[in-house]
mmCIF file of C-alpha atoms in Angstrom:
data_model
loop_
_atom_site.group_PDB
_atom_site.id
_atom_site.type_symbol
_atom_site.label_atom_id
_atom_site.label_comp_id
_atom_site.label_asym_id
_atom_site.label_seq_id
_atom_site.Cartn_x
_atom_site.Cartn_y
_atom_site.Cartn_z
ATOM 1 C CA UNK A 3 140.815 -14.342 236.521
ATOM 2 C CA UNK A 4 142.202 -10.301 237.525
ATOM 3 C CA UNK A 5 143.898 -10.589 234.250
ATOM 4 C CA UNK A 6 140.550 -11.418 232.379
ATOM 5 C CA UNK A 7 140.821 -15.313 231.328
ATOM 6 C CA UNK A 8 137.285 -16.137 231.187
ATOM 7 C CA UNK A 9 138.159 -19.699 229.989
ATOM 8 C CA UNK A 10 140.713 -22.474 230.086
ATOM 9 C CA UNK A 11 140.302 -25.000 227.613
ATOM 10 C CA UNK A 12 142.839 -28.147 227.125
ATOM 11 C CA UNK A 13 143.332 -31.789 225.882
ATOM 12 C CA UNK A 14 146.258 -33.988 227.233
ATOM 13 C CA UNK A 15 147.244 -37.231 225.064
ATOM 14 C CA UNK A 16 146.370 -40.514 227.421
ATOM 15 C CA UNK A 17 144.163 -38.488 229.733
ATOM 16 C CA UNK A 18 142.053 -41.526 229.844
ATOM 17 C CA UNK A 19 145.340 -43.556 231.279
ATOM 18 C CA UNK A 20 145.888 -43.412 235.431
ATOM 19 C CA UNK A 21 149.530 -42.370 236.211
ATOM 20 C CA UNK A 22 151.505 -39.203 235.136
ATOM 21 C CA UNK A 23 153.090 -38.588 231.807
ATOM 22 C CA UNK A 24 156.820 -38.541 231.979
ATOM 23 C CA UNK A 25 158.879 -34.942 231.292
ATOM 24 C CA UNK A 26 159.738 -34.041 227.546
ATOM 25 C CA UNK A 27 163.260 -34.247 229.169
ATOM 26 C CA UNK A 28 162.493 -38.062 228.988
ATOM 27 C CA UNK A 29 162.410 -37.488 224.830
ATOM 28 C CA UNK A 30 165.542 -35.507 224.583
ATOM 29 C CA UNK A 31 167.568 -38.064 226.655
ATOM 30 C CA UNK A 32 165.859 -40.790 224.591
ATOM 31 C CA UNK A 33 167.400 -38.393 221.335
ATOM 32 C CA UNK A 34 170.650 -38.172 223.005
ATOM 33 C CA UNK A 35 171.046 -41.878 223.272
ATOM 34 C CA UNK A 36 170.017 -42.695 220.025
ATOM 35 C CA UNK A 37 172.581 -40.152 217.830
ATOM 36 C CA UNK A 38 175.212 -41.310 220.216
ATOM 37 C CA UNK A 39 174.491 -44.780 219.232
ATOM 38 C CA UNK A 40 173.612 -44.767 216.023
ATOM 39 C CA UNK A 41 175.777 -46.165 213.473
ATOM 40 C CA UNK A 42 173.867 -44.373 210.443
ATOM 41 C CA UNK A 43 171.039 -41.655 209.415
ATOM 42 C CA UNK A 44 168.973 -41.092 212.139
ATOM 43 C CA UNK A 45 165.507 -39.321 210.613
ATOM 44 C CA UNK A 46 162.974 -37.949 213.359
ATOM 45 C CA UNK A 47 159.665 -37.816 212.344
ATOM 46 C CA UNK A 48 157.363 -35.463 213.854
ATOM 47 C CA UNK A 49 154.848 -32.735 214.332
ATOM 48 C CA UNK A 50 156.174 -29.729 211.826
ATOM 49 C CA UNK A 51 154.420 -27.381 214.642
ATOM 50 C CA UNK A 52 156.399 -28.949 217.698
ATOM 51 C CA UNK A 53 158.895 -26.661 217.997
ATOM 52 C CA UNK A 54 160.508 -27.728 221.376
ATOM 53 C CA UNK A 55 160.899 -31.703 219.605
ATOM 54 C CA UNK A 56 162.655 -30.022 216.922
ATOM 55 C CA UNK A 57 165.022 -28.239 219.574
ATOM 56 C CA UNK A 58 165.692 -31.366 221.474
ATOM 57 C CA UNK A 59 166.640 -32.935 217.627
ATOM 58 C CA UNK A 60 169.076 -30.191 216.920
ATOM 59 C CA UNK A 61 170.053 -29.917 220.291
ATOM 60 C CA UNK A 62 170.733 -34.028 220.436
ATOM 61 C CA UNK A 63 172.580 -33.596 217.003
ATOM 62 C CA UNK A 64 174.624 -31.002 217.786
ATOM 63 C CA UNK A 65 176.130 -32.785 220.701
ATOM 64 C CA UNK A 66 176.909 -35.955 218.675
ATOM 65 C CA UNK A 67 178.798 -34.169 215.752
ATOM 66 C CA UNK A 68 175.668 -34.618 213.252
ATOM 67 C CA UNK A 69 174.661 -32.065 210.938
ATOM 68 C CA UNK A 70 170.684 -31.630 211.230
ATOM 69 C CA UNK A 71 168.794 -31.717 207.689
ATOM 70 C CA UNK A 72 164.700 -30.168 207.429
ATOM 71 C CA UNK A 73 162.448 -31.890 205.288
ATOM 72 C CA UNK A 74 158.960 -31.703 204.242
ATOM 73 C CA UNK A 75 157.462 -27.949 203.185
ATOM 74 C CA UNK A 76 155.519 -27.576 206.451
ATOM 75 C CA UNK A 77 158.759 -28.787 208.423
ATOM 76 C CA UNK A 78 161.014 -26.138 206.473
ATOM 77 C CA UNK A 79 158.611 -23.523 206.679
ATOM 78 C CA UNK A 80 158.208 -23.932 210.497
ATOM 79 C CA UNK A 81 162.090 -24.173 211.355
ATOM 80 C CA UNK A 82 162.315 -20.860 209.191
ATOM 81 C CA UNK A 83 160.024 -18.994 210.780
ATOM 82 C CA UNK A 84 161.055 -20.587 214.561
ATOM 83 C CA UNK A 85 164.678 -19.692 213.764
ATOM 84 C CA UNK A 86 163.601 -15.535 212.578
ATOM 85 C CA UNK A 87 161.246 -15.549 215.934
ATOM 86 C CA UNK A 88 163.656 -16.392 218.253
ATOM 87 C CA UNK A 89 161.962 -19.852 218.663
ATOM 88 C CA UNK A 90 164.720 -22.271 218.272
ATOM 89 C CA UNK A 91 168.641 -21.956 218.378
ATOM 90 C CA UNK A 92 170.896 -23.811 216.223
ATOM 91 C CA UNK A 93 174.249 -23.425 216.246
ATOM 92 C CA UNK A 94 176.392 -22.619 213.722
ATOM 93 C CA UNK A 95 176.775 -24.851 211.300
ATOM 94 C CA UNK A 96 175.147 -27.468 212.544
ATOM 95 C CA UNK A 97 171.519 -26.639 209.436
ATOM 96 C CA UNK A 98 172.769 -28.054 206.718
ATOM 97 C CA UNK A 99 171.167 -27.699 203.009
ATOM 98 C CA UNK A 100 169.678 -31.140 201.236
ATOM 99 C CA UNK A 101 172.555 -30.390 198.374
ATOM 100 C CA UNK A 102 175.005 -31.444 201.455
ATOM 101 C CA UNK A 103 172.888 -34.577 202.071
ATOM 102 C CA UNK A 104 175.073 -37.101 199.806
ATOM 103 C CA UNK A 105 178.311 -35.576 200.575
ATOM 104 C CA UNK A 106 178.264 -36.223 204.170
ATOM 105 C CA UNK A 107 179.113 -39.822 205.930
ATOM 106 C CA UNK A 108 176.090 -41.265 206.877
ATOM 107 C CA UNK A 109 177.074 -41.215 210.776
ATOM 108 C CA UNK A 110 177.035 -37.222 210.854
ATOM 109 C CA UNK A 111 173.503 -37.060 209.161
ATOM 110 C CA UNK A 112 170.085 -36.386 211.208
ATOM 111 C CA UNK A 113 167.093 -35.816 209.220
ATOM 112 C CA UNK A 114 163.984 -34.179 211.042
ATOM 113 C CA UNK A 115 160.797 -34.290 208.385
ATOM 114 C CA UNK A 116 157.592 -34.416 208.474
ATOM 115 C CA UNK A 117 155.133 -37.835 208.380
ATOM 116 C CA UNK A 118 155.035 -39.152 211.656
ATOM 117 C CA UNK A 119 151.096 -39.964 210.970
ATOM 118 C CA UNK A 120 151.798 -41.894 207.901
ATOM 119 C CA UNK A 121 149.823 -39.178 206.048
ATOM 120 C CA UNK A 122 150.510 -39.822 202.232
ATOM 121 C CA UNK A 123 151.902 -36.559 200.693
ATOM 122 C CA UNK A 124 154.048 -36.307 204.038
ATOM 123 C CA UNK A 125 158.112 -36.916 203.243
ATOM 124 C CA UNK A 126 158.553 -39.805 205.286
ATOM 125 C CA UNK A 127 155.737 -41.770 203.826
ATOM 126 C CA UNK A 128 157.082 -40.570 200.356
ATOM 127 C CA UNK A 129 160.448 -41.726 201.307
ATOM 128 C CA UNK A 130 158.970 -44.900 202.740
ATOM 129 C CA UNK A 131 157.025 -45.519 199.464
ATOM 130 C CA UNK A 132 160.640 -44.825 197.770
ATOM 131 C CA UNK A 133 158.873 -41.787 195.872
ATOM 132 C CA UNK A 134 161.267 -39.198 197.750
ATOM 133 C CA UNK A 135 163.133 -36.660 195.079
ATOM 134 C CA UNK A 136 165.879 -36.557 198.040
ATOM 135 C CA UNK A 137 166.049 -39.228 200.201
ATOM 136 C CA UNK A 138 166.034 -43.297 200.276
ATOM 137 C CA UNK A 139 166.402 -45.639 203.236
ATOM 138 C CA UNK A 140 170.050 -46.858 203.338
ATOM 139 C CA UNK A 141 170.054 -50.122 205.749
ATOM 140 C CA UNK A 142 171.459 -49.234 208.694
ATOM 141 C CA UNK A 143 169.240 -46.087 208.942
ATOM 142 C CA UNK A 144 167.422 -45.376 212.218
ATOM 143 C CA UNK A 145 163.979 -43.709 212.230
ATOM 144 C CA UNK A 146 162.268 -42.017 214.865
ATOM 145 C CA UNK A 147 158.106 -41.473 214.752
ATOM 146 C CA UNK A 148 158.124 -39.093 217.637
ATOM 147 C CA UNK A 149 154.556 -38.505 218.177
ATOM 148 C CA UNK A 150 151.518 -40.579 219.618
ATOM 149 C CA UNK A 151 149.302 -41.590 216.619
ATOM 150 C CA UNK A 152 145.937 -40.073 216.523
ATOM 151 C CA UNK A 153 143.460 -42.250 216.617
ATOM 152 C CA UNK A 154 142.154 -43.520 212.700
ATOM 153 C CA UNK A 155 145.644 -42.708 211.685
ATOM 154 C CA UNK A 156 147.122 -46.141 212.653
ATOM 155 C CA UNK A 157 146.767 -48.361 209.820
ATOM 156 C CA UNK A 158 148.640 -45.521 207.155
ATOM 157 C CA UNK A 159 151.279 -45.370 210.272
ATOM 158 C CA UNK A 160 151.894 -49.027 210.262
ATOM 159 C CA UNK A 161 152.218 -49.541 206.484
ATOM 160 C CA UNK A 162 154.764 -46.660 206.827
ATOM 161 C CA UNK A 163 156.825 -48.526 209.539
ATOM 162 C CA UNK A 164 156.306 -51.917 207.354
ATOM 163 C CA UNK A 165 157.702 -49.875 204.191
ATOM 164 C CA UNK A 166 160.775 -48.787 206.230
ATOM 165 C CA UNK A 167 161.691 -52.008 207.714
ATOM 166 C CA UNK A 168 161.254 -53.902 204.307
ATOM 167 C CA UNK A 169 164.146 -51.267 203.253
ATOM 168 C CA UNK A 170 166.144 -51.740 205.819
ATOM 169 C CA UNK A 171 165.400 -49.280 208.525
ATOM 170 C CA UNK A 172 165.517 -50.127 212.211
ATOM 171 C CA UNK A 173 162.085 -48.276 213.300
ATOM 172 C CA UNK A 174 161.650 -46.893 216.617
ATOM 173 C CA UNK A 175 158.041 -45.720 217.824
ATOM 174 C CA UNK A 176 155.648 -45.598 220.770
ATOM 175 C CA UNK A 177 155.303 -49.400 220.715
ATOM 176 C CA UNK A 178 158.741 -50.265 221.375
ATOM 177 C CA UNK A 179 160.464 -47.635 222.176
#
């Protein structure tokens, strides 16, 4: 209050839930595991403004020899202006253009994009609908909705998730995993 905050205002996802809600160390470990394991793609799916998920992507990737790929507009557009500010490291090398996407074995390849809401003109509902210019499942992909679906968004999230299985994609999200 010295410094002048006259207000605090904040939300929390599962405020309504009795517990705690585990560290976002918890998600990087869980990103760790997953491109170490991995015997394909692996394509994250969230928030285009969560700048510290997208760290813990490139972060993951780097350490498991993939090369990390940014689709979606919004998702490019953030990562761009993240990477000018200061916002988020990458090392060298490890961005990669979508003209390198084909010409890389599928085990070095992690995709972060936008979509993790199933909203329609998002890239990984395009590329669940098969309507992707870039990008189309390849069984033996694993995708990643890293984000906790807002409520009214869950039946476009679920015919997402049902599009990428029938293709061939093992689908992690907050139900399972």
């Amino acid at each position: 209050g010295r410094k002048g905050v006259l207000l605090l205002l904040s939300d929390s996802t599962y405020v309504e839930r009795p517990g705690y809600t585990p560290s976002e160390r918890v998600v990087g470990e869980a990103f760790d595991h997953i491109m170490g394991s991995a015997p394909g793609r692996v394509i994250i799916s969230t928030f285009a403004s969560l700048i510290s998920r997208i760290q813990q992507v490139i972060d993951a990737a780097h350490a498991h020899g993939r090369r990390v790929f940014v689709i979606g507009r919004s998702m490019v557009d953030n990562v761009k202006m993240a990477l000018e500010l200061g916002y988020l490291q990458a090392p060298s090398g490890c961005l990669a253009t979508a003209s390198e996407l084909n010409r890389l074995p599928a085990h070095e390849i992690a995709i972060v994009t936008t979509g993790s809401q199933g909203e329609p003109t998002a890239a990984l509902s395009r590329i669940a609908n098969r309507d992707h210019r870039q990008i189309r499942i390849i069984p033996g992909d694993t995708v990643i909705l890293s984000a906790t679906p807002i409520p009214g968004n869950e039946e476009d999230i679920n015919r997402t998730i049902d599009n990428l299985f029938k293709q061939g994609a093992q689908v992690l999200y907050h139900r399972i995993q």
